[in-house]
Amino acid sequence: LVAHTRVGREKLPRLLVLEGLSLQDVVTVTIWLTDAADFGGFNRAYSDFFGDHRPARSTVRSDLMLPGANVEIEAIAAC
């Protein structure tokens, strides 16, 4: 989970910059975890990532389509 979360943490800011946006422009995030037991660790990493900015968030437990993936993160940003 940590390695997969790290990939998302690295890619999201780079993708936002391409559109002239930053993490502060993220308004909602949806997270899918394959194991609900991973929520605590993920939640700590998520809080560290966004800092004081708290976009709306939904987190669900679900199987994922990508074999071997244990987390999927979708972020919506607005300027």
mmCIF file of N, CA and C in Angstrom:
data_model
loop_
_atom_site.group_PDB
_atom_site.id
_atom_site.type_symbol
_atom_site.label_atom_id
_atom_site.label_comp_id
_atom_site.label_asym_id
_atom_site.label_seq_id
_atom_site.Cartn_x
_atom_site.Cartn_y
_atom_site.Cartn_z
ATOM 1 N N LEU A 1 0.823 -1.193 0.000
ATOM 2 C CA LEU A 1 0.000 0.000 0.000
ATOM 3 C C LEU A 1 0.867 1.257 0.000
ATOM 4 N N VAL A 2 1.916 1.258 0.788
ATOM 5 C CA VAL A 2 2.769 2.451 0.888
ATOM 6 C C VAL A 2 3.382 2.798 -0.463
ATOM 7 N N ALA A 3 3.907 1.802 -1.172
ATOM 8 C CA ALA A 3 4.529 2.071 -2.479
ATOM 9 C C ALA A 3 3.507 2.589 -3.476
ATOM 10 N N HIS A 4 2.322 2.019 -3.498
ATOM 11 C CA HIS A 4 1.286 2.465 -4.434
ATOM 12 C C HIS A 4 0.799 3.860 -4.087
ATOM 13 N N THR A 5 0.671 4.139 -2.807
ATOM 14 C CA THR A 5 0.258 5.475 -2.384
ATOM 15 C C THR A 5 1.320 6.498 -2.758
ATOM 16 N N ARG A 6 2.569 6.135 -2.608
ATOM 17 C CA ARG A 6 3.676 7.033 -2.954
ATOM 18 C C ARG A 6 3.640 7.407 -4.437
ATOM 19 N N VAL A 7 3.325 6.462 -5.296
ATOM 20 C CA VAL A 7 3.228 6.745 -6.730
ATOM 21 C C VAL A 7 2.174 7.820 -6.973
ATOM 22 N N GLY A 8 1.022 7.663 -6.350
ATOM 23 C CA GLY A 8 -0.033 8.666 -6.491
ATOM 24 C C GLY A 8 0.392 10.016 -5.951
ATOM 25 N N ARG A 9 1.093 10.010 -4.831
ATOM 26 C CA ARG A 9 1.553 11.262 -4.224
ATOM 27 C C ARG A 9 2.555 11.978 -5.113
ATOM 28 N N GLU A 10 3.316 11.228 -5.884
ATOM 29 C CA GLU A 10 4.302 11.838 -6.782
ATOM 30 C C GLU A 10 3.658 12.318 -8.078
ATOM 31 N N LYS A 11 2.716 11.565 -8.601
ATOM 32 C CA LYS A 11 2.123 11.891 -9.899
ATOM 33 C C LYS A 11 1.096 13.019 -9.841
ATOM 34 N N LEU A 12 0.281 13.035 -8.805
ATOM 35 C CA LEU A 12 -0.805 14.013 -8.750
ATOM 36 C C LEU A 12 -0.312 15.454 -8.855
ATOM 37 N N PRO A 13 0.658 15.896 -8.060
ATOM 38 C CA PRO A 13 1.108 17.293 -8.187
ATOM 39 C C PRO A 13 1.657 17.610 -9.576
ATOM 40 N N ARG A 14 2.350 16.658 -10.185
ATOM 41 C CA ARG A 14 2.901 16.894 -11.535
ATOM 42 C C ARG A 14 1.788 17.043 -12.559
ATOM 43 N N LEU A 15 0.741 16.249 -12.440
ATOM 44 C CA LEU A 15 -0.384 16.359 -13.372
ATOM 45 C C LEU A 15 -1.132 17.674 -13.172
ATOM 46 N N LEU A 16 -1.303 18.071 -11.935
ATOM 47 C CA LEU A 16 -1.997 19.330 -11.658
ATOM 48 C C LEU A 16 -1.236 20.521 -12.225
ATOM 49 N N VAL A 17 0.074 20.531 -12.073
ATOM 50 C CA VAL A 17 0.906 21.643 -12.576
ATOM 51 C C VAL A 17 0.739 21.797 -14.084
ATOM 52 N N LEU A 18 0.591 20.696 -14.798
ATOM 53 C CA LEU A 18 0.407 20.762 -16.246
ATOM 54 C C LEU A 18 -0.850 21.543 -16.624
ATOM 55 N N GLU A 19 -1.805 21.593 -15.716
ATOM 56 C CA GLU A 19 -3.061 22.314 -15.954
ATOM 57 C C GLU A 19 -3.086 23.666 -15.235
ATOM 58 N N GLY A 20 -1.945 24.059 -14.659
ATOM 59 C CA GLY A 20 -1.877 25.328 -13.942
ATOM 60 C C GLY A 20 -2.529 25.278 -12.575
ATOM 61 N N LEU A 21 -2.615 24.083 -11.994
ATOM 62 C CA LEU A 21 -3.273 23.880 -10.708
ATOM 63 C C LEU A 21 -2.283 23.336 -9.686
ATOM 64 N N SER A 22 -2.707 23.300 -8.430
ATOM 65 C CA SER A 22 -1.885 22.735 -7.360
ATOM 66 C C SER A 22 -2.771 21.877 -6.458
ATOM 67 N N LEU A 23 -2.167 21.267 -5.457
ATOM 68 C CA LEU A 23 -2.943 20.466 -4.512
ATOM 69 C C LEU A 23 -4.019 21.293 -3.818
ATOM 70 N N GLN A 24 -3.779 22.588 -3.655
ATOM 71 C CA GLN A 24 -4.764 23.462 -3.017
ATOM 72 C C GLN A 24 -6.036 23.593 -3.850
ATOM 73 N N ASP A 25 -5.971 23.238 -5.138
ATOM 74 C CA ASP A 25 -7.128 23.319 -6.027
ATOM 75 C C ASP A 25 -7.959 22.031 -6.034
ATOM 76 N N VAL A 26 -7.476 21.002 -5.366
ATOM 77 C CA VAL A 26 -8.215 19.736 -5.295
ATOM 78 C C VAL A 26 -9.428 19.942 -4.396
ATOM 79 N N VAL A 27 -10.609 19.632 -4.930
ATOM 80 C CA VAL A 27 -11.839 19.848 -4.163
ATOM 81 C C VAL A 27 -12.449 18.552 -3.628
ATOM 82 N N THR A 28 -12.167 17.444 -4.281
ATOM 83 C CA THR A 28 -12.689 16.161 -3.802
ATOM 84 C C THR A 28 -11.758 15.030 -4.220
ATOM 85 N N VAL A 29 -11.693 14.015 -3.376
ATOM 86 C CA VAL A 29 -10.841 12.855 -3.626
ATOM 87 C C VAL A 29 -11.658 11.604 -3.312
ATOM 88 N N THR A 30 -11.569 10.614 -4.191
ATOM 89 C CA THR A 30 -12.185 9.322 -3.939
ATOM 90 C C THR A 30 -11.072 8.286 -3.893
ATOM 91 N N ILE A 31 -11.090 7.460 -2.861
ATOM 92 C CA ILE A 31 -10.062 6.443 -2.666
ATOM 93 C C ILE A 31 -10.733 5.084 -2.588
ATOM 94 N N TRP A 32 -10.173 4.142 -3.296
ATOM 95 C CA TRP A 32 -10.603 2.751 -3.212
ATOM 96 C C TRP A 32 -9.446 1.958 -2.625
ATOM 97 N N LEU A 33 -9.696 1.218 -1.566
ATOM 98 C CA LEU A 33 -8.710 0.337 -0.939
ATOM 99 C C LEU A 33 -9.181 -1.099 -1.076
ATOM 100 N N THR A 34 -8.267 -2.010 -1.354
ATOM 101 C CA THR A 34 -8.666 -3.410 -1.458
ATOM 102 C C THR A 34 -8.826 -4.059 -0.083
ATOM 103 N N ASP A 35 -8.235 -3.462 0.954
ATOM 104 C CA ASP A 35 -8.308 -4.026 2.301
ATOM 105 C C ASP A 35 -8.638 -2.909 3.288
ATOM 106 N N ALA A 36 -9.775 -3.005 3.938
ATOM 107 C CA ALA A 36 -10.192 -1.974 4.888
ATOM 108 C C ALA A 36 -9.193 -1.818 6.033
ATOM 109 N N ALA A 37 -8.431 -2.858 6.331
ATOM 110 C CA ALA A 37 -7.434 -2.784 7.394
ATOM 111 C C ALA A 37 -6.312 -1.799 7.056
ATOM 112 N N ASP A 38 -6.176 -1.444 5.792
ATOM 113 C CA ASP A 38 -5.137 -0.491 5.363
ATOM 114 C C ASP A 38 -5.549 0.966 5.579
ATOM 115 N N PHE A 39 -6.792 1.212 6.002
ATOM 116 C CA PHE A 39 -7.283 2.582 6.081
ATOM 117 C C PHE A 39 -6.455 3.460 7.013
ATOM 118 N N GLY A 40 -6.094 2.984 8.177
ATOM 119 C CA GLY A 40 -5.335 3.790 9.135
ATOM 120 C C GLY A 40 -4.025 4.292 8.559
ATOM 121 N N GLY A 41 -3.250 3.396 7.964
ATOM 122 C CA GLY A 41 -1.977 3.787 7.353
ATOM 123 C C GLY A 41 -2.182 4.723 6.186
ATOM 124 N N PHE A 42 -3.159 4.422 5.367
ATOM 125 C CA PHE A 42 -3.437 5.300 4.235
ATOM 126 C C PHE A 42 -3.868 6.679 4.723
ATOM 127 N N ASN A 43 -4.710 6.730 5.729
ATOM 128 C CA ASN A 43 -5.220 7.996 6.240
ATOM 129 C C ASN A 43 -4.086 8.881 6.761
ATOM 130 N N ARG A 44 -3.108 8.294 7.426
ATOM 131 C CA ARG A 44 -1.950 9.071 7.895
ATOM 132 C C ARG A 44 -1.163 9.636 6.715
ATOM 133 N N ALA A 45 -0.925 8.807 5.698
ATOM 134 C CA ALA A 45 -0.192 9.273 4.519
ATOM 135 C C ALA A 45 -0.978 10.357 3.784
ATOM 136 N N TYR A 46 -2.278 10.192 3.700
ATOM 137 C CA TYR A 46 -3.145 11.166 3.038
ATOM 138 C C TYR A 46 -3.080 12.505 3.761
ATOM 139 N N SER A 47 -3.181 12.478 5.092
ATOM 140 C CA SER A 47 -3.125 13.712 5.880
ATOM 141 C C SER A 47 -1.794 14.417 5.717
ATOM 142 N N ASP A 48 -0.699 13.661 5.702
ATOM 143 C CA ASP A 48 0.628 14.252 5.493
ATOM 144 C C ASP A 48 0.723 14.891 4.115
ATOM 145 N N PHE A 49 0.138 14.250 3.129
ATOM 146 C CA PHE A 49 0.212 14.706 1.748
ATOM 147 C C PHE A 49 -0.515 16.032 1.548
ATOM 148 N N PHE A 50 -1.728 16.131 2.044
ATOM 149 C CA PHE A 50 -2.524 17.340 1.839
ATOM 150 C C PHE A 50 -2.296 18.402 2.905
ATOM 151 N N GLY A 51 -1.657 18.057 4.009
ATOM 152 C CA GLY A 51 -1.392 19.043 5.055
ATOM 153 C C GLY A 51 -2.682 19.618 5.602
ATOM 154 N N ASP A 52 -2.746 20.945 5.711
ATOM 155 C CA ASP A 52 -3.926 21.610 6.267
ATOM 156 C C ASP A 52 -5.098 21.671 5.287
ATOM 157 N N HIS A 53 -4.827 21.449 4.009
ATOM 158 C CA HIS A 53 -5.893 21.457 3.006
ATOM 159 C C HIS A 53 -6.689 20.164 3.142
ATOM 160 N N ARG A 54 -7.980 20.261 3.260
ATOM 161 C CA ARG A 54 -8.838 19.091 3.456
ATOM 162 C C ARG A 54 -9.950 19.046 2.412
ATOM 163 N N PRO A 55 -9.644 18.519 1.201
ATOM 164 C CA PRO A 55 -10.719 18.378 0.218
ATOM 165 C C PRO A 55 -11.736 17.337 0.701
ATOM 166 N N ALA A 56 -12.950 17.423 0.190
ATOM 167 C CA ALA A 56 -13.957 16.408 0.500
ATOM 168 C C ALA A 56 -13.403 15.051 0.090
ATOM 169 N N ARG A 57 -13.763 14.005 0.825
ATOM 170 C CA ARG A 57 -13.182 12.700 0.535
ATOM 171 C C ARG A 57 -14.180 11.591 0.787
ATOM 172 N N SER A 58 -14.115 10.588 -0.086
ATOM 173 C CA SER A 58 -14.833 9.328 0.103
ATOM 174 C C SER A 58 -13.816 8.211 0.024
ATOM 175 N N THR A 59 -13.937 7.253 0.903
ATOM 176 C CA THR A 59 -13.044 6.092 0.884
ATOM 177 C C THR A 59 -13.897 4.841 0.947
ATOM 178 N N VAL A 60 -13.653 3.931 0.019
ATOM 179 C CA VAL A 60 -14.411 2.681 -0.019
ATOM 180 C C VAL A 60 -13.476 1.490 -0.149
ATOM 181 N N ARG A 61 -13.961 0.337 0.287
ATOM 182 C CA ARG A 61 -13.231 -0.908 0.103
ATOM 183 C C ARG A 61 -13.789 -1.588 -1.133
ATOM 184 N N SER A 62 -12.891 -1.976 -2.046
ATOM 185 C CA SER A 62 -13.345 -2.565 -3.295
ATOM 186 C C SER A 62 -12.210 -3.350 -3.943
ATOM 187 N N ASP A 63 -12.567 -4.352 -4.714
ATOM 188 C CA ASP A 63 -11.580 -4.975 -5.580
ATOM 189 C C ASP A 63 -11.236 -3.965 -6.667
ATOM 190 N N LEU A 64 -10.012 -4.030 -7.179
ATOM 191 C CA LEU A 64 -9.587 -3.099 -8.226
ATOM 192 C C LEU A 64 -9.323 -3.865 -9.515
ATOM 193 N N MET A 65 -9.466 -3.172 -10.622
ATOM 194 C CA MET A 65 -9.312 -3.802 -11.935
ATOM 195 C C MET A 65 -7.853 -4.100 -12.285
ATOM 196 N N LEU A 66 -6.909 -3.299 -11.804
ATOM 197 C CA LEU A 66 -5.495 -3.495 -12.116
ATOM 198 C C LEU A 66 -4.928 -4.579 -11.208
ATOM 199 N N PRO A 67 -4.485 -5.703 -11.775
ATOM 200 C CA PRO A 67 -3.958 -6.793 -10.942
ATOM 201 C C PRO A 67 -2.805 -6.303 -10.062
ATOM 202 N N GLY A 68 -2.858 -6.645 -8.787
ATOM 203 C CA GLY A 68 -1.802 -6.283 -7.846
ATOM 204 C C GLY A 68 -1.974 -4.913 -7.199
ATOM 205 N N ALA A 69 -2.880 -4.108 -7.706
ATOM 206 C CA ALA A 69 -3.094 -2.777 -7.119
ATOM 207 C C ALA A 69 -3.863 -2.928 -5.805
ATOM 208 N N ASN A 70 -3.495 -2.123 -4.814
ATOM 209 C CA ASN A 70 -4.233 -2.164 -3.562
ATOM 210 C C ASN A 70 -4.823 -0.814 -3.171
ATOM 211 N N VAL A 71 -4.580 0.211 -4.002
ATOM 212 C CA VAL A 71 -5.183 1.515 -3.776
ATOM 213 C C VAL A 71 -5.379 2.219 -5.116
ATOM 214 N N GLU A 72 -6.491 2.907 -5.230
ATOM 215 C CA GLU A 72 -6.735 3.746 -6.402
ATOM 216 C C GLU A 72 -7.217 5.094 -5.881
ATOM 217 N N ILE A 73 -6.667 6.163 -6.457
ATOM 218 C CA ILE A 73 -6.987 7.510 -5.997
ATOM 219 C C ILE A 73 -7.457 8.339 -7.177
ATOM 220 N N GLU A 74 -8.616 8.969 -7.014
ATOM 221 C CA GLU A 74 -9.163 9.880 -8.024
ATOM 222 C C GLU A 74 -9.309 11.253 -7.363
ATOM 223 N N ALA A 75 -8.742 12.264 -7.992
ATOM 224 C CA ALA A 75 -8.838 13.619 -7.456
ATOM 225 C C ALA A 75 -9.470 14.543 -8.499
ATOM 226 N N ILE A 76 -10.347 15.418 -8.037
ATOM 227 C CA ILE A 76 -10.959 16.423 -8.906
ATOM 228 C C ILE A 76 -10.533 17.785 -8.402
ATOM 229 N N ALA A 77 -9.994 18.579 -9.314
ATOM 230 C CA ALA A 77 -9.517 19.919 -8.965
ATOM 231 C C ALA A 77 -10.293 20.960 -9.777
ATOM 232 N N ALA A 78 -10.431 22.132 -9.205
ATOM 233 C CA ALA A 78 -11.105 23.236 -9.878
ATOM 234 C C ALA A 78 -10.330 24.512 -9.629
ATOM 235 N N CYS A 79 -10.314 25.381 -10.630
ATOM 236 C CA CYS A 79 -9.604 26.652 -10.445
ATOM 237 C C CYS A 79 -10.561 27.759 -10.120
#
